[in-house]
PDB file of C-alpha atoms in Angstrom:
ATOM      1  CA  MET A   1      -0.101   0.138  -0.264  1.00 51.00           C
ATOM      2  CA  ASP A   2       1.245   3.460  -0.839  1.00 60.00           C
ATOM      3  CA  ALA A   3       2.465   5.752   1.966  1.00 62.00           C
ATOM      4  CA  GLN A   4      -0.152   8.398   2.973  1.00 67.00           C
ATOM      5  CA  PRO A   5       1.277  11.986   2.310  1.00 69.00           C
ATOM      6  CA  ALA A   6       2.024  14.001   5.714  1.00 70.00           C
ATOM      7  CA  ARG A   7      -0.944  16.144   6.755  1.00 72.00           C
ATOM      8  CA  THR A   8       0.233  19.944   6.750  1.00 82.00           C
ATOM      9  CA  ASP A   9      -0.518  21.971  10.035  1.00 81.00           C
ATOM     10  CA  ASP A  10      -3.259  23.589   8.626  1.00 86.00           C
ATOM     11  CA  GLU A  11      -4.789  20.330   7.244  1.00 89.00           C
ATOM     12  CA  ALA A  12      -4.562  18.834  11.026  1.00 87.00           C
ATOM     13  CA  ALA A  13      -6.198  21.850  12.294  1.00 89.00           C
ATOM     14  CA  PHE A  14      -8.818  21.724   9.607  1.00 88.00           C
ATOM     15  CA  LEU A  15      -9.468  17.968  10.239  1.00 85.00           C
ATOM     16  CA  ALA A  16      -9.376  18.751  14.165  1.00 88.00           C
ATOM     17  CA  THR A  17     -12.462  20.917  14.117  1.00 88.00           C
ATOM     18  CA  TYR A  18     -14.280  19.070  11.108  1.00 86.00           C
ATOM     19  CA  ASP A  19     -17.983  18.526  11.953  1.00 86.00           C
ATOM     20  CA  PRO A  20     -19.598  15.714   9.372  1.00 79.00           C
ATOM     21  CA  ARG A  21     -22.789  16.435  11.004  1.00 84.00           C
ATOM     22  CA  ALA A  22     -22.929  19.373   9.014  1.00 86.00           C
ATOM     23  CA  PHE A  23     -23.790  17.582   6.096  1.00 83.00           C
ATOM     24  CA  PRO A  24     -26.943  15.878   5.475  1.00 84.00           C
ATOM     25  CA  ALA A  25     -26.968  12.076   6.419  1.00 84.00           C
ATOM     26  CA  ILE A  26     -26.260   9.327   3.425  1.00 90.00           C
ATOM     27  CA  ALA A  27     -25.682   5.661   3.806  1.00 94.00           C
ATOM     28  CA  LEU A  28     -23.764   3.276   1.997  1.00 96.00           C
ATOM     29  CA  THR A  29     -24.840  -0.342   1.285  1.00 97.00           C
ATOM     30  CA  VAL A  30     -24.158  -3.229  -1.537  1.00 97.00           C
ATOM     31  CA  ASP A  31     -26.174  -5.630  -3.218  1.00 97.00           C
ATOM     32  CA  VAL A  32     -25.205  -8.894  -4.841  1.00 96.00           C
ATOM     33  CA  VAL A  33     -26.951 -10.314  -7.750  1.00 96.00           C
ATOM     34  CA  VAL A  34     -25.879 -13.850  -7.270  1.00 93.00           C
ATOM     35  CA  LEU A  35     -26.173 -15.918 -10.410  1.00 93.00           C
ATOM     36  CA  THR A  36     -25.476 -19.761 -10.675  1.00 91.00           C
ATOM     37  CA  MET A  37     -26.781 -22.692 -12.723  1.00 90.00           C
ATOM     38  CA  ARG A  38     -28.817 -25.210 -11.023  1.00 88.00           C
ATOM     39  CA  GLU A  39     -30.040 -28.111 -12.564  1.00 87.00           C
ATOM     40  CA  GLY A  40     -29.421 -26.745 -15.899  1.00 87.00           C
ATOM     41  CA  ARG A  41     -31.312 -23.292 -15.066  1.00 89.00           C
ATOM     42  CA  LEU A  42     -30.129 -20.040 -14.398  1.00 90.00           C
ATOM     43  CA  ASN A  43     -30.840 -18.932 -10.909  1.00 91.00           C
ATOM     44  CA  VAL A  44     -30.660 -15.703  -9.057  1.00 92.00           C
ATOM     45  CA  LEU A  45     -30.316 -15.721  -5.116  1.00 91.00           C
ATOM     46  CA  LEU A  46     -33.023 -13.798  -3.321  1.00 92.00           C
ATOM     47  CA  VAL A  47     -33.740 -13.192   0.207  1.00 90.00           C
ATOM     48  CA  GLU A  48     -37.271 -12.582   2.068  1.00 90.00           C
ATOM     49  CA  ARG A  49     -37.258  -9.383   4.222  1.00 90.00           C
ATOM     50  CA  ALA A  50     -37.675 -10.256   7.677  1.00 88.00           C
ATOM     51  CA  ALA A  51     -38.479  -6.666   8.901  1.00 89.00           C
ATOM     52  CA  PRO A  52     -39.294  -3.232   7.683  1.00 92.00           C
ATOM     53  CA  PRO A  53     -38.962  -1.361   5.261  1.00 94.00           C
ATOM     54  CA  PHE A  54     -40.797  -3.854   2.551  1.00 94.00           C
ATOM     55  CA  GLN A  55     -41.341  -6.692   5.270  1.00 92.00           C
ATOM     56  CA  GLY A  56     -42.115  -9.856   3.499  1.00 90.00           C
ATOM     57  CA  ARG A  57     -41.177  -8.570   0.015  1.00 92.00           C
ATOM     58  CA  TRP A  58     -38.160 -10.358  -1.836  1.00 93.00           C
ATOM     59  CA  ALA A  59     -34.911  -8.749  -2.371  1.00 93.00           C
ATOM     60  CA  LEU A  60     -31.307  -9.305  -3.797  1.00 95.00           C
ATOM     61  CA  PRO A  61     -28.874 -10.056  -0.758  1.00 92.00           C
ATOM     62  CA  GLY A  62     -26.978  -7.148   0.567  1.00 93.00           C
ATOM     63  CA  GLY A  63     -26.607  -4.781   3.443  1.00 92.00           C
ATOM     64  CA  PHE A  64     -24.981  -1.771   5.003  1.00 95.00           C
ATOM     65  CA  VAL A  65     -21.341  -1.188   4.431  1.00 96.00           C
ATOM     66  CA  LYS A  66     -19.566  -1.456   7.846  1.00 95.00           C
ATOM     67  CA  ALA A  67     -18.199   2.202   7.779  1.00 91.00           C
ATOM     68  CA  GLY A  68     -14.616   2.431   8.756  1.00 90.00           C
ATOM     69  CA  GLU A  69     -14.177  -1.392   9.065  1.00 95.00           C
ATOM     70  CA  GLU A  70     -14.204  -2.577   5.182  1.00 96.00           C
ATOM     71  CA  GLY A  71     -14.342  -1.602   1.570  1.00 96.00           C
ATOM     72  CA  LEU A  72     -16.976  -2.378  -1.192  1.00 97.00           C
ATOM     73  CA  ASP A  73     -15.390  -5.174  -2.550  1.00 95.00           C
ATOM     74  CA  GLU A  74     -15.071  -6.648   1.171  1.00 94.00           C
ATOM     75  CA  ALA A  75     -18.714  -5.970   2.051  1.00 95.00           C
ATOM     76  CA  ALA A  76     -19.802  -7.506  -1.466  1.00 94.00           C
ATOM     77  CA  ALA A  77     -17.838 -10.730  -0.215  1.00 92.00           C
ATOM     78  CA  ARG A  78     -19.181 -10.982   3.382  1.00 91.00           C
ATOM     79  CA  GLU A  79     -22.534 -10.395   2.317  1.00 89.00           C
ATOM     80  CA  LEU A  80     -22.210 -13.331  -0.441  1.00 87.00           C
ATOM     81  CA  ALA A  81     -20.642 -15.556   2.182  1.00 87.00           C
ATOM     82  CA  GLU A  82     -23.652 -14.838   4.730  1.00 84.00           C
ATOM     83  CA  GLU A  83     -26.284 -15.536   2.292  1.00 78.00           C
ATOM     84  CA  THR A  84     -24.610 -18.820   0.619  1.00 75.00           C
ATOM     85  CA  GLY A  85     -22.785 -20.077   3.416  1.00 75.00           C
ATOM     86  CA  LEU A  86     -19.507 -20.443   1.292  1.00 74.00           C
ATOM     87  CA  SER A  87     -16.224 -20.794   2.861  1.00 72.00           C
ATOM     88  CA  ALA A  88     -13.558 -18.302   2.118  1.00 70.00           C
ATOM     89  CA  GLY A  89     -11.854 -21.106  -0.097  1.00 70.00           C
ATOM     90  CA  ALA A  90     -15.312 -21.656  -1.965  1.00 71.00           C
ATOM     91  CA  LEU A  91     -15.557 -17.834  -2.552  1.00 78.00           C
ATOM     92  CA  ARG A  92     -12.415 -17.787  -4.661  1.00 77.00           C
ATOM     93  CA  ARG A  93     -14.356 -19.604  -7.210  1.00 77.00           C
ATOM     94  CA  VAL A  94     -16.565 -16.940  -7.701  1.00 87.00           C
ATOM     95  CA  HIS A  95     -16.320 -14.361 -10.165  1.00 90.00           C
ATOM     96  CA  LEU A  96     -17.216 -11.046  -8.425  1.00 93.00           C
ATOM     97  CA  GLU A  97     -17.639  -7.667 -10.280  1.00 95.00           C
ATOM     98  CA  GLN A  98     -18.743  -4.244  -9.430  1.00 97.00           C
ATOM     99  CA  LEU A  99     -22.264  -3.485 -11.627  1.00 98.00           C
ATOM    100  CA  GLY A 100     -22.915  -0.173 -10.655  1.00 98.00           C
ATOM    101  CA  SER A 101     -24.433   2.492  -8.395  1.00 98.00           C
ATOM    102  CA  TYR A 102     -27.801   3.550  -7.495  1.00 98.00           C
ATOM    103  CA  GLY A 103     -28.548   6.433  -5.718  1.00 96.00           C
ATOM    104  CA  ALA A 104     -32.135   8.073  -6.241  1.00 96.00           C
ATOM    105  CA  PRO A 105     -33.287   9.782  -3.150  1.00 95.00           C
ATOM    106  CA  GLU A 106     -36.538   7.936  -2.865  1.00 95.00           C
ATOM    107  CA  ARG A 107     -35.038   4.310  -3.313  1.00 96.00           C
ATOM    108  CA  ASP A 108     -35.115   3.606   0.287  1.00 95.00           C
ATOM    109  CA  PRO A 109     -37.914   5.259   2.426  1.00 95.00           C
ATOM    110  CA  ARG A 110     -35.778   5.152   5.602  1.00 93.00           C
ATOM    111  CA  MET A 111     -33.309   7.943   4.295  1.00 94.00           C
ATOM    112  CA  HIS A 112     -30.938   8.664   1.229  1.00 95.00           C
ATOM    113  CA  VAL A 113     -29.111   5.111   0.797  1.00 97.00           C
ATOM    114  CA  VAL A 114     -26.618   4.664  -2.055  1.00 97.00           C
ATOM    115  CA  SER A 115     -26.207   1.165  -3.286  1.00 98.00           C
ATOM    116  CA  VAL A 116     -23.135  -0.249  -5.106  1.00 98.00           C
ATOM    117  CA  ALA A 117     -24.319  -3.507  -6.881  1.00 98.00           C
ATOM    118  CA  TYR A 118     -22.127  -6.165  -7.630  1.00 98.00           C
ATOM    119  CA  LEU A 119     -22.464  -9.137 -10.032  1.00 97.00           C
ATOM    120  CA  ALA A 120     -21.655 -12.769  -9.106  1.00 94.00           C
ATOM    121  CA  PHE A 121     -20.914 -15.732 -11.266  1.00 89.00           C
ATOM    122  CA  ALA A 122     -20.261 -19.373  -9.843  1.00 85.00           C
ATOM    123  CA  PRO A 123     -21.212 -22.927 -10.781  1.00 85.00           C
ATOM    124  CA  ASP A 124     -23.901 -24.872  -8.770  1.00 77.00           C
ATOM    125  CA  LEU A 125     -23.687 -22.941  -5.598  1.00 82.00           C
ATOM    126  CA  PRO A 126     -25.355 -24.755  -2.781  1.00 78.00           C
ATOM    127  CA  ASP A 127     -28.697 -24.135  -0.985  1.00 82.00           C
ATOM    128  CA  PRO A 128     -28.743 -20.569   0.507  1.00 81.00           C
ATOM    129  CA  ARG A 129     -29.035 -20.052   3.840  1.00 73.00           C
ATOM    130  CA  ALA A 130     -30.787 -16.576   5.396  1.00 71.00           C
ATOM    131  CA  GLY A 131     -28.485 -14.414   7.063  1.00 66.00           C
ATOM    132  CA  GLY A 132     -28.791 -10.872   8.697  1.00 65.00           C
ATOM    133  CA  ASP A 133     -31.926  -9.377   8.403  1.00 68.00           C
ATOM    134  CA  ALA A 134     -33.560 -12.107   6.055  1.00 71.00           C
ATOM    135  CA  ALA A 135     -36.318 -14.530   6.785  1.00 73.00           C
ATOM    136  CA  ARG A 136     -35.338 -16.939   4.333  1.00 86.00           C
ATOM    137  CA  ALA A 137     -32.960 -17.502   1.101  1.00 86.00           C
ATOM    138  CA  VAL A 138     -33.999 -19.117  -2.259  1.00 89.00           C
ATOM    139  CA  TRP A 139     -32.785 -19.805  -5.553  1.00 90.00           C
ATOM    140  CA  THR A 140     -35.131 -18.442  -8.451  1.00 90.00           C
ATOM    141  CA  PRO A 141     -35.000 -18.955 -12.068  1.00 88.00           C
ATOM    142  CA  VAL A 142     -34.715 -15.879 -13.967  1.00 85.00           C
ATOM    143  CA  ALA A 143     -34.049 -16.629 -17.638  1.00 64.00           C
ATOM    144  CA  GLY A 144     -34.292 -19.288 -20.010  1.00 63.00           C
ATOM    145  CA  PRO A 145     -34.593 -20.404 -23.803  1.00 62.00           C
ATOM    146  CA  HIS A 146     -38.344 -19.790 -23.330  1.00 48.00           C
ATOM    147  CA  GLY A 147     -38.342 -16.691 -21.326  1.00 46.00           C
ATOM    148  CA  GLY A 148     -36.028 -14.064 -22.212  1.00 44.00           C
ATOM    149  CA  GLY A 149     -36.974 -10.297 -21.556  1.00 42.00           C
ATOM    150  CA  THR A 150     -35.392  -8.458 -18.594  1.00 43.00           C
ATOM    151  CA  GLY A 151     -35.576 -11.351 -16.125  1.00 43.00           C
ATOM    152  CA  ASP A 152     -37.264  -9.741 -13.556  1.00 45.00           C
ATOM    153  CA  ARG A 153     -40.442 -10.633 -15.415  1.00 45.00           C
ATOM    154  CA  ARG A 154     -39.417 -14.287 -14.623  1.00 50.00           C
ATOM    155  CA  LEU A 155     -39.967 -13.963 -11.045  1.00 60.00           C
ATOM    156  CA  THR A 156     -43.656 -14.899 -10.925  1.00 51.00           C
ATOM    157  CA  GLY A 157     -45.220 -14.089  -7.458  1.00 57.00           C
ATOM    158  CA  ARG A 158     -42.029 -12.801  -6.212  1.00 76.00           C
ATOM    159  CA  GLU A 159     -42.121  -8.501  -6.442  1.00 84.00           C
ATOM    160  CA  LEU A 160     -38.679  -7.234  -5.569  1.00 93.00           C
ATOM    161  CA  ALA A 161     -38.218  -4.547  -3.055  1.00 94.00           C
ATOM    162  CA  PHE A 162     -36.393  -1.190  -3.476  1.00 96.00           C
ATOM    163  CA  ASP A 163     -34.986  -0.829  -7.249  1.00 96.00           C
ATOM    164  CA  HIS A 164     -33.966  -4.267  -7.196  1.00 96.00           C
ATOM    165  CA  ALA A 165     -35.924  -5.267 -10.319  1.00 93.00           C
ATOM    166  CA  ALA A 166     -33.681  -2.276 -12.002  1.00 94.00           C
ATOM    167  CA  ILE A 167     -30.871  -3.716 -10.999  1.00 96.00           C
ATOM    168  CA  LEU A 168     -31.548  -7.521 -11.845  1.00 94.00           C
ATOM    169  CA  ALA A 169     -32.289  -6.264 -15.293  1.00 92.00           C
ATOM    170  CA  ASP A 170     -29.036  -4.481 -15.282  1.00 95.00           C
ATOM    171  CA  ALA A 171     -26.853  -7.354 -13.922  1.00 95.00           C
ATOM    172  CA  LEU A 172     -28.723 -10.000 -16.615  1.00 92.00           C
ATOM    173  CA  ASP A 173     -27.786  -7.196 -19.378  1.00 93.00           C
ATOM    174  CA  ARG A 174     -24.393  -7.225 -18.303  1.00 95.00           C
ATOM    175  CA  ALA A 175     -24.176 -11.081 -18.197  1.00 94.00           C
ATOM    176  CA  ARG A 176     -25.724 -11.235 -21.526  1.00 93.00           C
ATOM    177  CA  ALA A 177     -23.073  -8.749 -23.200  1.00 94.00           C
ATOM    178  CA  LYS A 178     -20.076 -10.167 -21.295  1.00 95.00           C
ATOM    179  CA  LEU A 179     -20.874 -13.595 -22.676  1.00 96.00           C
ATOM    180  CA  GLU A 180     -20.475 -12.280 -26.242  1.00 97.00           C
ATOM    181  CA  TYR A 181     -17.064 -10.804 -25.677  1.00 97.00           C
ATOM    182  CA  THR A 182     -15.531 -12.889 -22.929  1.00 97.00           C
ATOM    183  CA  PRO A 183     -15.080 -16.636 -21.786  1.00 96.00           C
ATOM    184  CA  LEU A 184     -17.153 -15.782 -18.412  1.00 92.00           C
ATOM    185  CA  ALA A 185     -19.720 -18.355 -19.319  1.00 95.00           C
ATOM    186  CA  THR A 186     -17.296 -20.941 -18.049  1.00 95.00           C
ATOM    187  CA  ALA A 187     -17.695 -19.431 -14.596  1.00 92.00           C
ATOM    188  CA  PHE A 188     -20.794 -21.289 -14.519  1.00 93.00           C
ATOM    189  CA  LEU A 189     -19.260 -24.537 -15.122  1.00 93.00           C
ATOM    190  CA  ALA A 190     -17.116 -27.113 -13.504  1.00 92.00           C
ATOM    191  CA  PRO A 191     -13.682 -27.152 -14.465  1.00 93.00           C
ATOM    192  CA  GLU A 192     -14.294 -29.578 -16.883  1.00 96.00           C
ATOM    193  CA  PHE A 193     -17.243 -29.475 -19.320  1.00 96.00           C
ATOM    194  CA  THR A 194     -18.973 -30.230 -22.605  1.00 96.00           C
ATOM    195  CA  ILE A 195     -19.891 -27.935 -25.543  1.00 97.00           C
ATOM    196  CA  PRO A 196     -23.576 -29.033 -24.996  1.00 95.00           C
ATOM    197  CA  GLU A 197     -23.297 -27.787 -21.304  1.00 95.00           C
ATOM    198  CA  LEU A 198     -21.455 -24.521 -22.403  1.00 97.00           C
ATOM    199  CA  ARG A 199     -24.190 -23.879 -24.726  1.00 96.00           C
ATOM    200  CA  THR A 200     -26.811 -24.508 -22.159  1.00 94.00           C
ATOM    201  CA  VAL A 201     -25.372 -21.410 -20.124  1.00 94.00           C
ATOM    202  CA  TYR A 202     -25.842 -19.106 -23.058  1.00 95.00           C
ATOM    203  CA  GLU A 203     -29.285 -20.400 -23.928  1.00 93.00           C
ATOM    204  CA  GLU A 204     -30.261 -19.429 -20.303  1.00 91.00           C
ATOM    205  CA  ILE A 205     -28.474 -16.238 -20.065  1.00 92.00           C
ATOM    206  CA  TRP A 206     -29.729 -15.111 -23.636  1.00 92.00           C
ATOM    207  CA  GLY A 207     -33.033 -16.578 -23.472  1.00 87.00           C
ATOM    208  CA  GLU A 208     -33.289 -18.313 -26.708  1.00 88.00           C
ATOM    209  CA  LYS A 209     -32.083 -21.787 -28.205  1.00 91.00           C
ATOM    210  CA  LEU A 210     -29.090 -22.140 -30.021  1.00 94.00           C
ATOM    211  CA  HIS A 211     -28.236 -24.355 -32.996  1.00 95.00           C
ATOM    212  CA  PRO A 212     -26.056 -27.192 -31.709  1.00 95.00           C
ATOM    213  CA  GLY A 213     -23.675 -27.427 -34.707  1.00 95.00           C
ATOM    214  CA  ASN A 214     -23.388 -23.926 -35.299  1.00 95.00           C
ATOM    215  CA  PHE A 215     -22.843 -23.494 -31.641  1.00 97.00           C
ATOM    216  CA  HIS A 216     -20.120 -26.195 -31.407  1.00 97.00           C
ATOM    217  CA  ARG A 217     -18.228 -24.698 -34.488  1.00 97.00           C
ATOM    218  CA  LYS A 218     -18.147 -21.218 -33.356  1.00 97.00           C
ATOM    219  CA  VAL A 219     -16.571 -22.099 -29.751  1.00 98.00           C
ATOM    220  CA  LEU A 220     -14.156 -24.150 -31.284  1.00 97.00           C
ATOM    221  CA  SER A 221     -13.367 -21.535 -33.823  1.00 97.00           C
ATOM    222  CA  VAL A 222     -12.230 -19.090 -31.132  1.00 97.00           C
ATOM    223  CA  PRO A 223      -8.761 -19.194 -30.093  1.00 97.00           C
ATOM    224  CA  GLY A 224      -7.977 -19.687 -26.389  1.00 97.00           C
ATOM    225  CA  PHE A 225     -11.868 -20.321 -25.706  1.00 98.00           C
ATOM    226  CA  VAL A 226     -11.866 -23.881 -24.573  1.00 98.00           C
ATOM    227  CA  GLU A 227      -9.026 -26.628 -24.718  1.00 97.00           C
ATOM    228  CA  SER A 228      -9.848 -30.322 -24.762  1.00 96.00           C
ATOM    229  CA  THR A 229      -8.781 -32.408 -22.138  1.00 96.00           C
ATOM    230  CA  GLY A 230      -8.447 -35.396 -24.346  1.00 93.00           C
ATOM    231  CA  GLU A 231     -11.506 -37.221 -22.439  1.00 93.00           C
ATOM    232  CA  THR A 232     -15.274 -37.774 -23.385  1.00 92.00           C
ATOM    233  CA  ALA A 233     -18.314 -37.780 -21.132  1.00 87.00           C
ATOM    234  CA  GLU A 234     -19.196 -40.920 -19.126  1.00 78.00           C
ATOM    235  CA  ARG A 235     -22.707 -41.102 -20.998  1.00 68.00           C
ATOM    236  CA  GLY A 236     -23.846 -39.957 -24.512  1.00 60.00           C
ATOM    237  CA  GLY A 237     -26.626 -37.542 -25.370  1.00 60.00           C
ATOM    238  CA  SER A 238     -30.004 -38.059 -24.515  1.00 58.00           C
ATOM    239  CA  ARG A 239     -30.778 -39.178 -28.071  1.00 61.00           C
ATOM    240  CA  GLY A 240     -27.855 -41.596 -28.158  1.00 59.00           C
ATOM    241  CA  GLY A 241     -24.844 -41.207 -30.245  1.00 65.00           C
ATOM    242  CA  PRO A 242     -21.242 -40.698 -29.218  1.00 78.00           C
ATOM    243  CA  ARG A 243     -20.495 -39.480 -25.987  1.00 87.00           C
ATOM    244  CA  ALA A 244     -19.435 -35.537 -26.190  1.00 92.00           C
ATOM    245  CA  ARG A 245     -15.768 -34.547 -25.652  1.00 95.00           C
ATOM    246  CA  VAL A 246     -14.754 -32.917 -22.306  1.00 97.00           C
ATOM    247  CA  TYR A 247     -13.167 -29.423 -22.543  1.00 98.00           C
ATOM    248  CA  ARG A 248     -11.683 -26.799 -19.887  1.00 97.00           C
ATOM    249  CA  ALA A 249     -11.440 -23.382 -19.989  1.00 96.00           C
ATOM    250  CA  GLY A 250      -8.870 -22.134 -22.205  1.00 97.00           C
ATOM    251  CA  ASP A 251      -6.659 -18.950 -21.640  1.00 97.00           C
ATOM    252  CA  ALA A 252      -8.507 -16.343 -23.744  1.00 96.00           C
ATOM    253  CA  ARG A 253      -9.412 -13.306 -21.708  1.00 95.00           C
ATOM    254  CA  LEU A 254     -11.480 -11.834 -24.556  1.00 97.00           C
ATOM    255  CA  LEU A 255     -13.238 -13.768 -27.395  1.00 97.00           C
ATOM    256  CA  HIS A 256     -12.259 -13.090 -31.155  1.00 95.00           C
ATOM    257  CA  PRO A 257     -14.178 -13.413 -33.098  1.00 94.00           C
ATOM    258  CA  ALA A 258     -16.968 -12.505 -30.532  1.00 95.00           C
ATOM    259  CA  LEU A 259     -20.090 -15.355 -30.055  1.00 95.00           C
ATOM    260  CA  LEU A 260     -22.570 -12.657 -30.955  1.00 93.00           C
ATOM    261  CA  ARG A 261     -26.390 -13.101 -30.060  1.00 90.00           C
ATOM    262  CA  PRO A 262     -28.450 -14.475 -32.834  1.00 87.00           C
ATOM    263  CA  ASP A 263     -30.276 -11.317 -33.140  1.00 80.00           C
ATOM    264  CA  ARG A 264     -27.277  -8.945 -33.190  1.00 77.00           C
ATOM    265  CA  GLU A 265     -25.493 -11.405 -35.402  1.00 73.00           C
ATOM    266  CA  GLU A 266     -28.269 -10.715 -38.110  1.00 64.00           C
ATOM    267  CA  GLY A 267     -27.736  -7.053 -37.693  1.00 59.00           C
ATOM    268  CA  VAL A 268     -23.962  -7.218 -38.436  1.00 58.00           C
ATOM    269  CA  ARG A 269     -24.554  -9.325 -41.889  1.00 55.00           C
TER     270      ARG A 269
END
């Protein structure tokens, strides 16, 4: 960590008399959109609020940042661990990135609360456990080849508190875009996977069916996207035929050429 510059006498005198109460109070929270694949479906983690405001409503896991004790990334990782029960070691396999900030004055009825939202990808996370002010926590399907839309419309009977429906929609848009240009789809899978399993991730997040042969060809044409393990799956496909080959994530950080969504692919032809 870089050394902090020494304070001048004038600065020290200013800080000694500085009163933060002279300014309107504002709070800082983190909210985490946790996405995982469970039994071939894309799911988001939701918690039922046990206390006001929005008692009994569903929300994204999150909470207040511990002022003076933790940074934003630390707070997001803590909330993720509390709601999923993941150990520190297991958390290392979770891709966690900052999504955006949400600060409309009316988004929280208690006071002006600014939330920094995070997006987390991980393969087959365990059953959640409710922590903090949550009554229970559940995995809820959010997209799929027969759904699409912004994702929040798939949460039948689970109206979200605060502005969390908008945050979820933004998170799904981010995930859809990242799957076009980065290999992050592999973050939803076990270290070794088949191309059909990879295709399921794309179908669930993009919300539409993909042609198996075309998808297989495109994936293998992207340098560094996947690499063969030399093994095959233990079983053949649901319709019989040869067993699928097994792959692992390659060393690519960006996909070139990109795997564009079918509707966007039509637009660039």
